[in-house]
XYZ file of C-alpha atoms in Angstrom:
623
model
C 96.730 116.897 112.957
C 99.602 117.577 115.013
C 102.679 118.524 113.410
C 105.591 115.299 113.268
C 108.389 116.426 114.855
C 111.339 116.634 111.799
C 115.672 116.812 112.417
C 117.274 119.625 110.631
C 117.847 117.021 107.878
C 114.013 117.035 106.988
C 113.853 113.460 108.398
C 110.740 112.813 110.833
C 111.235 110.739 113.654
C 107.798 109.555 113.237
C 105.111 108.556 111.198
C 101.582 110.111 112.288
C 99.400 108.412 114.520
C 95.952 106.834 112.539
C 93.802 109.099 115.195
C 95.220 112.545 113.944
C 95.779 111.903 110.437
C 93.043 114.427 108.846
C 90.306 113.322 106.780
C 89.759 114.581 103.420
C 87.427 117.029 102.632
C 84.114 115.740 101.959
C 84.688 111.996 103.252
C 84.243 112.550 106.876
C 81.777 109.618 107.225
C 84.541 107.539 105.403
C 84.203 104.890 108.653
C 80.730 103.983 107.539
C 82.051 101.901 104.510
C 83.230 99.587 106.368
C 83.456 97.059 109.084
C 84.061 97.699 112.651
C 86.353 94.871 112.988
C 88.601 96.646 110.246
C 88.907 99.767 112.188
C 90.719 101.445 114.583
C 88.577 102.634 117.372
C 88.652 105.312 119.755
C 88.630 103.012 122.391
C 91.288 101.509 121.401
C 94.228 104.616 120.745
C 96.404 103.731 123.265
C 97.038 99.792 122.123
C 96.598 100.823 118.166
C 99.191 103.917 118.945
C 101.634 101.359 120.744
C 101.852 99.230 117.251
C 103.957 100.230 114.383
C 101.505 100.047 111.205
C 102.397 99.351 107.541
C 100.565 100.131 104.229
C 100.253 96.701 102.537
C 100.095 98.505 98.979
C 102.041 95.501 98.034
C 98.989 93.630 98.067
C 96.149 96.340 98.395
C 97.553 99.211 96.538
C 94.285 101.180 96.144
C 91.424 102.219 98.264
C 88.459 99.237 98.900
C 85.126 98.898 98.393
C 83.288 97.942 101.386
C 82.673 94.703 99.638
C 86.095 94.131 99.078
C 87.712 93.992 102.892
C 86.512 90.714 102.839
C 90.384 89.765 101.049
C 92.617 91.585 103.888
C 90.441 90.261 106.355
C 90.521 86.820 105.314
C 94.330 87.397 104.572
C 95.500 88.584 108.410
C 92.682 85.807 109.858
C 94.644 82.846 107.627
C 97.925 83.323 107.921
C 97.359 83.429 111.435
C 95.704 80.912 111.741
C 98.540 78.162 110.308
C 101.006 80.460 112.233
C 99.575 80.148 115.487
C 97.159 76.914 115.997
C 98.386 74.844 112.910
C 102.334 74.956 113.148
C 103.416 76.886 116.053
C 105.718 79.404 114.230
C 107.910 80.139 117.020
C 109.045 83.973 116.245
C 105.880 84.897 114.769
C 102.166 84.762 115.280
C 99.617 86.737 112.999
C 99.189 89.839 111.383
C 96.937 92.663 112.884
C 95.159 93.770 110.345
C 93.374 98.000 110.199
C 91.460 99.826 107.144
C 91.918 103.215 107.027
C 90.921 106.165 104.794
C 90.368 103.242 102.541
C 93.828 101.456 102.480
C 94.798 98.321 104.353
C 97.684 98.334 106.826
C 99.311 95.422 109.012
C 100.911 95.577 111.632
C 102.812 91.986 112.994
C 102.574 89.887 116.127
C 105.028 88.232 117.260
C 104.805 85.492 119.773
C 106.495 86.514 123.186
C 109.962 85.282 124.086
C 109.398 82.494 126.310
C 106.036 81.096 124.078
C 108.345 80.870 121.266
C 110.552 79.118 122.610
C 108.060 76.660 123.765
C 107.001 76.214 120.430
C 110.037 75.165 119.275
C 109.572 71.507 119.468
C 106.257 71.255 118.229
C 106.855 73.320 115.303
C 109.687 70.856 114.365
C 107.624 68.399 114.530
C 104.670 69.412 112.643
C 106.222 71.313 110.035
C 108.621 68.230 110.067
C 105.904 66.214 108.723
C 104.677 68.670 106.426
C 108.423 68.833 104.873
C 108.830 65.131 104.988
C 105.830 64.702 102.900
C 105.951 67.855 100.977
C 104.911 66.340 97.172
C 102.136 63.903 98.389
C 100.492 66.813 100.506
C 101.341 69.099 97.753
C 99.295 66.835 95.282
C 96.485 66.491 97.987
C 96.720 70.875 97.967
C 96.067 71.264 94.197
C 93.035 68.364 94.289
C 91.605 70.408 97.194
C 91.718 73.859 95.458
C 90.934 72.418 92.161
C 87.921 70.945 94.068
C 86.994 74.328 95.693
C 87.105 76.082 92.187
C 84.914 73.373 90.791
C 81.951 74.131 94.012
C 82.517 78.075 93.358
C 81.808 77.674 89.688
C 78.800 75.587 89.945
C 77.096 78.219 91.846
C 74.244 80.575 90.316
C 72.166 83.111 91.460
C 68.843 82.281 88.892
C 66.239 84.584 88.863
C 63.470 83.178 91.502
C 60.033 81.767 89.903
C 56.375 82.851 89.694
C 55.676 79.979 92.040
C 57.663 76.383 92.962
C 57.464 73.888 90.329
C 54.490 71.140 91.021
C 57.125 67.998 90.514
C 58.396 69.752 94.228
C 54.679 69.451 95.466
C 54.593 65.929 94.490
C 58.038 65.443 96.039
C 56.706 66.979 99.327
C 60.528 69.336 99.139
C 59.012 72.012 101.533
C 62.159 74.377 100.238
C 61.586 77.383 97.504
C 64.294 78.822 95.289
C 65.336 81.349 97.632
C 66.220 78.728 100.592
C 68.762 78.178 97.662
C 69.706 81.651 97.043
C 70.353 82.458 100.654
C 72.627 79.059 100.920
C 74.877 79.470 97.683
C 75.809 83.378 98.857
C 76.378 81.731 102.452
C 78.134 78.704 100.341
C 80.038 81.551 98.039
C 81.426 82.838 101.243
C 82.521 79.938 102.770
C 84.525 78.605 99.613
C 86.199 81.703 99.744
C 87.334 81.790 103.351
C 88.397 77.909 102.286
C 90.338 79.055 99.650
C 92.140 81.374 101.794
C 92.983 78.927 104.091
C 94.595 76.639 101.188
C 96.521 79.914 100.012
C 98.326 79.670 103.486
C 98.277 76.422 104.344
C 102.174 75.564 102.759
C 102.950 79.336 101.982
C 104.525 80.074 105.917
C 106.704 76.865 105.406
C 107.913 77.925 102.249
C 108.753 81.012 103.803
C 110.596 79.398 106.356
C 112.242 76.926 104.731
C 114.029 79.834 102.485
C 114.435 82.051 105.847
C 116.627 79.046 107.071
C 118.682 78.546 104.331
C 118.450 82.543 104.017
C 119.889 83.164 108.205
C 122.520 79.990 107.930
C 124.407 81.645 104.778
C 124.493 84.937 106.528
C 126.720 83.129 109.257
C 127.870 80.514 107.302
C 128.911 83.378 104.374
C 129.355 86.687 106.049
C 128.835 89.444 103.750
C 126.926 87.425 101.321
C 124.523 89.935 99.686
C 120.772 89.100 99.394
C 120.771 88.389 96.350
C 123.735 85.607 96.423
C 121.212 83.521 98.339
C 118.542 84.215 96.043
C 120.489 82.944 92.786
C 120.698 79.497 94.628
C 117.093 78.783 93.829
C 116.438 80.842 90.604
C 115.359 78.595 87.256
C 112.796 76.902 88.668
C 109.975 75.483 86.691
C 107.093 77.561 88.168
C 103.450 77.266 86.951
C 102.939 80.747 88.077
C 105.048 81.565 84.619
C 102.887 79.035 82.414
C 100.176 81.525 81.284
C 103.500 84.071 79.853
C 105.003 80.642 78.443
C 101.882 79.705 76.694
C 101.282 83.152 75.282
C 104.779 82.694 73.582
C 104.209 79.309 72.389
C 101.034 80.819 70.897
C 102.757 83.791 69.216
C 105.430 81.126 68.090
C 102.602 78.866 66.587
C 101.047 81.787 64.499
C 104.326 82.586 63.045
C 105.129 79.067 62.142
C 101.109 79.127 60.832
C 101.647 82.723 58.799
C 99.330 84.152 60.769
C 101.359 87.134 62.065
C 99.576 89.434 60.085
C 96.241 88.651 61.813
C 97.736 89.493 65.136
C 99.328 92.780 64.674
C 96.955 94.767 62.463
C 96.096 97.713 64.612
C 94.277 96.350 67.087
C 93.686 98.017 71.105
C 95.433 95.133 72.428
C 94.038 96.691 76.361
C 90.984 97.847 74.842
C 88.029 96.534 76.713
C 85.541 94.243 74.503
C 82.406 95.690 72.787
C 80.297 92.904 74.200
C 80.511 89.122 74.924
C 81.339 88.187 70.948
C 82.238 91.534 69.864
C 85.244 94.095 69.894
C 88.753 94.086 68.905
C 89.653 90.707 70.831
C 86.951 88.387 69.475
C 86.956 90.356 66.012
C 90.222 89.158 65.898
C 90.050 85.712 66.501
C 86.846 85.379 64.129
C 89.287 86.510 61.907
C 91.515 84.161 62.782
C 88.922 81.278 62.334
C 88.483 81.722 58.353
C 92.012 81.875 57.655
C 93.944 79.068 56.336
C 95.116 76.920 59.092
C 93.765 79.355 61.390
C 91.741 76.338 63.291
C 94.682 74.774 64.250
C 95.889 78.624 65.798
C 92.498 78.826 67.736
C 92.387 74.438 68.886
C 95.950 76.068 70.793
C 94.483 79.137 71.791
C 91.569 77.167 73.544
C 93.957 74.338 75.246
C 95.856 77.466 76.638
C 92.883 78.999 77.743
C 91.961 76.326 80.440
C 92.863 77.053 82.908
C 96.024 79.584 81.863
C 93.961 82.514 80.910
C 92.451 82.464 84.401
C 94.401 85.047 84.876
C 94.215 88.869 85.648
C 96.277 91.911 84.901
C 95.687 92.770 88.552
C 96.407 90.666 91.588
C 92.924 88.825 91.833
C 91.990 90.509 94.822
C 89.819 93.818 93.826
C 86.445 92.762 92.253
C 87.092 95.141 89.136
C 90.013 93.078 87.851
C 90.144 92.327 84.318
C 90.332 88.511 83.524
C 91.937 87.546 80.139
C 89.443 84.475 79.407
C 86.646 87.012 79.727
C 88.781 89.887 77.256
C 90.413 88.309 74.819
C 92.074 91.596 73.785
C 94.449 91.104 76.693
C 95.911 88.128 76.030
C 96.120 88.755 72.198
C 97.691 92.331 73.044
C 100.463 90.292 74.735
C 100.508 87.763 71.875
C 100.832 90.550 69.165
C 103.841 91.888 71.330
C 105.592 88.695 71.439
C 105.050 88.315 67.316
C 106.509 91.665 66.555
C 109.431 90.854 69.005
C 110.126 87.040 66.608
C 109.892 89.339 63.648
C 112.659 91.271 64.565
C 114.682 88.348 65.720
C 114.481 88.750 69.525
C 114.653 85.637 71.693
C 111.359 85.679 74.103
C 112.358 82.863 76.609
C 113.126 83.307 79.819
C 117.432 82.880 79.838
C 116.297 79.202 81.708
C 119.790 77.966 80.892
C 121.551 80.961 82.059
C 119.971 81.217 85.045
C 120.549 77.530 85.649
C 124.130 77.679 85.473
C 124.590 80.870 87.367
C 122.626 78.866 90.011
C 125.227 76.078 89.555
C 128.118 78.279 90.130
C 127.608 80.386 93.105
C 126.005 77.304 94.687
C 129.145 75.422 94.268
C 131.924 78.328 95.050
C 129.721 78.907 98.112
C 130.087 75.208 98.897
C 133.303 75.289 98.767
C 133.838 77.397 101.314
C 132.153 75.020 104.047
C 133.861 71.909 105.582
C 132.496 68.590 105.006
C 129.784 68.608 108.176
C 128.713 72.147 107.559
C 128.690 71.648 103.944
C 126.173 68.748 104.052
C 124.103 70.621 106.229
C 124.212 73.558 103.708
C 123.222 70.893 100.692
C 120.208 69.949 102.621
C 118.704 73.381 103.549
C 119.638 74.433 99.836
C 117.799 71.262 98.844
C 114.402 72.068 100.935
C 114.153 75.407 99.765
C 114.632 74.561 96.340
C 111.735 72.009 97.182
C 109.011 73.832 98.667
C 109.903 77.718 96.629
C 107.776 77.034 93.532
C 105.331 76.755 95.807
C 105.780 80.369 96.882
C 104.756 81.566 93.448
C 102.821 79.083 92.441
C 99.837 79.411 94.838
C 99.239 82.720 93.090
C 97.884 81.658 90.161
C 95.351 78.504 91.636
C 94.567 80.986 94.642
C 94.558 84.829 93.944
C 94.085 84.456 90.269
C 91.803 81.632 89.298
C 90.083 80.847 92.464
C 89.357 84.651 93.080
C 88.259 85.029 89.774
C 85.935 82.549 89.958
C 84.532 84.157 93.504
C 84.786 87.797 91.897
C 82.528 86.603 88.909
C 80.370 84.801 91.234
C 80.058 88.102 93.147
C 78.621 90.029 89.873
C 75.909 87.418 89.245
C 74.354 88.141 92.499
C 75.035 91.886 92.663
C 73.424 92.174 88.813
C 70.710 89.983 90.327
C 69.745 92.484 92.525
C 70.495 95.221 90.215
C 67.550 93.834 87.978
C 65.575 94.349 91.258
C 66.103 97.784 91.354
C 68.566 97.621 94.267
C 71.530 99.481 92.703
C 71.750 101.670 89.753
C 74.767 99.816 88.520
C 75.731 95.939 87.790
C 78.409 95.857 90.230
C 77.113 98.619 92.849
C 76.970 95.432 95.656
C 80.360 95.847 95.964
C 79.588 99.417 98.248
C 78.191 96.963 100.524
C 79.892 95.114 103.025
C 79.049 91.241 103.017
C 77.048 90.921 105.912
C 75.116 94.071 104.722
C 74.366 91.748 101.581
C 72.968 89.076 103.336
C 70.351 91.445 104.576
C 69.671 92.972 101.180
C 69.418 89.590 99.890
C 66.623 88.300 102.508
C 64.821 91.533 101.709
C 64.842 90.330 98.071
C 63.940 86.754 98.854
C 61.360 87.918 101.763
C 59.273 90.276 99.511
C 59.387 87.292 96.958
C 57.965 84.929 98.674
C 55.427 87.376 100.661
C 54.495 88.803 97.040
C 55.517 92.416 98.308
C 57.724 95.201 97.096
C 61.151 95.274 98.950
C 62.532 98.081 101.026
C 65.961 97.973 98.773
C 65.215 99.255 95.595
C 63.948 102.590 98.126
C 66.693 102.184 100.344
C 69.697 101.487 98.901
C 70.291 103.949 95.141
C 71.152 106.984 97.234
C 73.454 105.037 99.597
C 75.183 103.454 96.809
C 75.834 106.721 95.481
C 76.646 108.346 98.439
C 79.451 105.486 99.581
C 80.693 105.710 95.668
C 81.486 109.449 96.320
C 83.361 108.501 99.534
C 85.194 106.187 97.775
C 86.361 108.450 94.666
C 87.538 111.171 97.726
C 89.522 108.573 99.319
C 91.521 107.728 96.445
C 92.178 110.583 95.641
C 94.908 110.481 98.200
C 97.843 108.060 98.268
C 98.577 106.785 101.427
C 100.467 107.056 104.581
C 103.462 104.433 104.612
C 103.405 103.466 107.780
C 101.500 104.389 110.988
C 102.995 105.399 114.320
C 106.952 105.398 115.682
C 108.689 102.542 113.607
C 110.415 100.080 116.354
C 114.304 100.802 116.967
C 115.105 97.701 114.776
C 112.984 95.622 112.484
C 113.228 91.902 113.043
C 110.235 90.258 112.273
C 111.434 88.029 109.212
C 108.545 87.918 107.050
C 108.002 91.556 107.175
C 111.331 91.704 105.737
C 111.575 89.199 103.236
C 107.864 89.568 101.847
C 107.300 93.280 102.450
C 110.828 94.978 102.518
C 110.097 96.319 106.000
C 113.684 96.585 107.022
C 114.621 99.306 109.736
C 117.073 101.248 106.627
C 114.168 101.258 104.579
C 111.356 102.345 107.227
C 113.849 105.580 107.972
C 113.980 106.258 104.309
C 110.466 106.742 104.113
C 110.643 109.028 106.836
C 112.433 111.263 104.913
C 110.405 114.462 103.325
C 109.293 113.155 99.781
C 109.739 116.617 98.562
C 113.598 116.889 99.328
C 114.171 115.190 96.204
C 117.541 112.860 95.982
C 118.464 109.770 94.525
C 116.236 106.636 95.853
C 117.273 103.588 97.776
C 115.518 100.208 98.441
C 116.112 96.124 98.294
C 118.844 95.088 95.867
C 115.697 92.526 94.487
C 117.379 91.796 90.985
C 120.864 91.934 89.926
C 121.801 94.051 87.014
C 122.551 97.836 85.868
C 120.413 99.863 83.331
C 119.550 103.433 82.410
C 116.059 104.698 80.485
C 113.256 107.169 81.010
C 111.205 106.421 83.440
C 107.430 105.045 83.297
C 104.806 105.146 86.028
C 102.535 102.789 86.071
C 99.514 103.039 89.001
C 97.561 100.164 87.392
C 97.225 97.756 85.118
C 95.023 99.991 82.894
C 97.837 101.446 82.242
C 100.304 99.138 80.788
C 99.605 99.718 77.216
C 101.671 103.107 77.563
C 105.005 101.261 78.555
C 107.090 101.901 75.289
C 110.007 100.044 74.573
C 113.381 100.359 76.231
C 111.357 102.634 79.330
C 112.345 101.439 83.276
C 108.659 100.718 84.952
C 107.710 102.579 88.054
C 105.229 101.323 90.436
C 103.605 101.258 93.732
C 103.859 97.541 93.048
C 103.650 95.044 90.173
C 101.759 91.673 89.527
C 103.543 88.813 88.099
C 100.810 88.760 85.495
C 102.815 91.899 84.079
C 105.430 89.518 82.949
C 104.675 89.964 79.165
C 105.440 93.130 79.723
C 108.536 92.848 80.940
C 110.137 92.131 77.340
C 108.993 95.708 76.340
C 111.449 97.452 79.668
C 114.538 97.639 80.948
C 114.317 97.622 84.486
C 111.316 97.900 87.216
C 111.634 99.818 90.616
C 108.643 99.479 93.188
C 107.498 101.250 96.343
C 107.432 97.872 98.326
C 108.502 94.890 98.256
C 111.586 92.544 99.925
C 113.541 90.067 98.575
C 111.061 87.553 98.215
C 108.183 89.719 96.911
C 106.203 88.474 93.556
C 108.393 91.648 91.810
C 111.816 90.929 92.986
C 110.958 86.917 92.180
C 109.655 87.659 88.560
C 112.589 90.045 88.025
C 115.176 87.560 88.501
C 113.684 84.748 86.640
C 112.989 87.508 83.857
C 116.554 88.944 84.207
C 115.825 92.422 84.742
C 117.256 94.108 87.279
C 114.737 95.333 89.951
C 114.902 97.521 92.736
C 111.963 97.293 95.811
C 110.682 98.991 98.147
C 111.811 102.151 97.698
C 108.817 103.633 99.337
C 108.126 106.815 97.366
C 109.474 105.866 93.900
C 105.979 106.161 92.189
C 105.353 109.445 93.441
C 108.792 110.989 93.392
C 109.604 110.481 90.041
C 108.142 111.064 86.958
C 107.088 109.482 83.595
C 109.906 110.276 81.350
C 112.774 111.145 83.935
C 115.946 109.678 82.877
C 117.193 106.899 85.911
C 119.597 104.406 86.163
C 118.638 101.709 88.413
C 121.633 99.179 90.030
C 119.652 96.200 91.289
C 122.277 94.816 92.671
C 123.265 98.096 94.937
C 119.113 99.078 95.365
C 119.854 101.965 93.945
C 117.874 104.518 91.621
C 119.753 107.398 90.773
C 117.918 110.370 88.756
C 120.063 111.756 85.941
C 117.735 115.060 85.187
């Protein structure tokens, strides 16, 4: 690799290019795992060389399995799809989208001067409607996803017959069982690229709406920090919270029940399950069932559970994520926090009321500033982007969480299918394939089936499974490059900076040599000042070590680590803007937060005493 040029202040001007970066030892066939389309090509240096690249560990913070692409793929292909052919976003079109050494990075497109400008009119128009009409197409969005879940769950991948049944004979159906195995993986596929169209189909607008209010304060208000704007649509009712509020309500009901006593005996509250209807999670709530009153505990437990506990301690979007309606010992390891927390008197609600009236007030002194025409303008921006921001969060949970879970389970079926087979050594080895590579190891299944043969698979694919598992452990084994290439002289693409915390300050200070040490900066994401010892967290197997009173470190969070957040003091993340699932949690939590720091995870350590001001996006290190 050729060395990055570096100022006497260690600072390099550049990041290195994706076609020198060296491979690690032992992976050197790393491109193999994955598709073409994903990569950046030799043929292609001089355009991939003339883009500035960032890691999205916001969203993909560890390396893939070849299986898995099929999330940033679908990702970069929807948002630009409502971008550029649905709503005609004038500044911006898609998002590039490159896998490399196992980690996903983007790099944006933005639509050139004079398109944009032609745009103008008929994005007004069309995302006029959509604004216009925002509840009864919001309405017409859930019925759609719910509707989507619904198809994805009634899939299964049966076991095929000894032979058709003879009612089919009678019938004259002419189809076997694996004309319906080949269909539902082509049909699991297709509901999944659907549901990634849903996840962007109001998400953009919702960004923009908030980037208008967002630019007309910064002239309107000059000076106005970040997070000023921000408080103007904190204490919303969100659904993405619902699954934290009914875990409360829960630990609130067993109190009121006396069954406290139940829920914090020493239990693993992350352990993983024993089995289906064994292990510290279902032990527990078989426990729970012969108590006194303890049916009335579990009737709540079960309304909760549909649909709230669709949810994973991950971000939905890595097949391996842990569900809590399949482990119960996750949700009841939040649960037995929450108890503990009543029993010493804490209050466990989000501060709705508090951040309701600070909402009130620096809406209104801000107000005050404006004359009467400006100030009704103001009101109605302020009004639209307190409309349409729920939906910001709230897709997560229908989208990432439930209808990804669904897929992901969906997913292990087949691949334990074809395990039985002798395919794979493992259950969930299909996910070393890519998905079109499935296809053909599924019509090998279905073609030595029917032809009452042996398929090539079982011969064929063991050692390659093992040998693209081995690739994978190398890769991530190495964190990733930040960003790819020379960063441009100023950053202005506004979802890069509002969603990702790609701001030009912050793309220098990861430029800086990690091993210089220093105090940290990033995005002021959450107002508030607090010292601790610090905690870093790399995944959400890890969250049962966050003691109480520690700051959490992270490449990034999830907002399913909410429950969590009771337990800390502050959170400080390698990326992330403004409007990033961590800064938005963090407010409506009231912790202060600090975002895309860039190298905060690595840089620090787990018990390092920090103060983080998330109002400054600062994180100073006191030893």
């Amino acid at each position: 690799m050729a060395t990055q040029p570096r100022t006497t202040s260690g600072t390099r001007r550049t990041f290195p290019s994706p076609h020198e970066l060296p491979t690690p030892a032992g992976a050197e066939d790393w491109r193999s795992l994955y598709p073409y389309s994903v990569l950046f090509q030799p043929e292609r240096r001089t355009a991939d060389e003339a883009a500035f690249w960032f890691c999205d560990s916001q969203h993909w913070p560890t390396v893939l399995k070849p299986f898995e692409t099929i999330g940033p793929e679908l990702a970069a292909k929807c948002l630009g799809q409502f971008n550029t052919r649905h709503f005609l976003v004038p500044p911006a079109s898609g998002m590039e989208c490159r896998v490399h050494l196992g980690y996903v990075y983007l790099s944006p497109i933005s639509a050139p001067p004079d398109e944009a400008a032609a745009r103008v009119p008929e994005f007004l128009r069309r995302a006029g409607y959509y604004f216009e009409h925002w509840d009864a197409l919001l309405d017409n969005w859930k019925r759609k996803v719910l509707a989507t879940i619904r198809e994805l769950e009634a899939i299964r991948f049966a076991e095929l017959p000894d032979a058709q049944p003879y009612e089919e004979i009678e019938r004259g159906i002419g189809l076997d069982a694996a004309d319906s195995l080949l269909g539902d993986y082509d049909r699991l596929l297709t509901l999944c690229h659907r549901a990634w169209q849903y996840h962007f189909e109001f998400l953009n607008l919702g960004y923009s709406a908030y980037l208008d209010l967002f630019q007309a304060c910064r002239q309107w208000f000059p000076g106005i920090p970040d997070q000023g704007i921000a408080a103007m649509v904190q204490g919303v009712d969100m659904e993405l919270f619902r699954p934290d509020d009914e875990l409360k309500r829960l630990a609130e009901l067993a109190v009121e029940l006396g069954l406290e006593e139940l829920l914090t005996s020493p239990t693993p509250g992350f352990a993983r399950t024993e089995g289906p209807t064994s292990g510290p999670g279902h032990d527990t709530l078989a426990a729970i069932a012969r108590a006194p009153r303890g049916r009335v505990w579990l009737d709540a437990w079960e309304a909760a559970r549909d649909p709230w506990f669709n949810f994973t301690s991950g971000n939905g979007l890595y097949s391996d994520d842990r569900y809590w309606r399949d482990e119960p010992a996750l949700p009841l390891g939040y649960i037995r926090d929450y108890v503990r927390r009543l029993r010493r008197g804490e209050c466990i609600g989000r501060r709705l009321a508090e951040l309701v009236s600070e909402r009130v007030r620096i809406t209104g002194e801000y107000a005050a500033l404006l004359d009467p025409g400006r100030r009704a303008d103001f009101e109605a921006k302020l009004r639209l982007a307190r409309q349409v921001y729920p939906y910001v969060e709230n897709h997560n949970f229908y989208i990432e969480h439930w209808a990804m879970g669904v897929f992901w389970r969906k997913v292990r079926q087949l691949s334990a299918l074809l395990q039985r087979a002798g395919f794979w050594p493992g259950e969930n080895d299909m996910l070393y394939l890519t998905r079109d590579e499935v296809r053909g190891a599924l019509f090998d299944f279905a073609a030595a089936w029917a032809q009452g043969s042996a398929p090539i698979g079982p011969a064929y694919w063991p050692p390659e499974v093992e040998r693209r598992r081995r690739l994978v452990g190398i890769l991530a084994a190495r964190r990733p490059q930040p960003a790819l290439n020379r960063p441009p002289e100023a950053v202005t693409e506004p979802f890069s900076i509002m969603l990702w915390g790609i701001t030009s300050e912050r793309v220098r200070s990861w430029l800086t040599d990690p091993t210089m040490g220093g105090d940290l900066t990033g995005m002021a994401a959450s107002p508030g000042c607090a010292d601790g010892r610090a905690r870093i967290v790399h995944s959400p197997a890890e969250l049962d070590l966050v003691q109480d009173g520690e700051i959490l470190i992270a490449p990034v969070t999830s907002p399913s680590w909410a429950p969590v957040f009771g337990r800390i003091r502050a959170v400080v993340t390698d990326i992330g803007g403004v409007m990033s699932h961590a800064a938005i949690v963090c407010r409506e939590y009231s912790l202060p937060a600090v975002t895309g720091t860039g190298t905060a995870s690595t840089r620090i350590r787990t018990g390092q005493r920090i103060r983080v001001d998330g109002m400054a996006g600062t994180v100073t290190l006191l030893d």
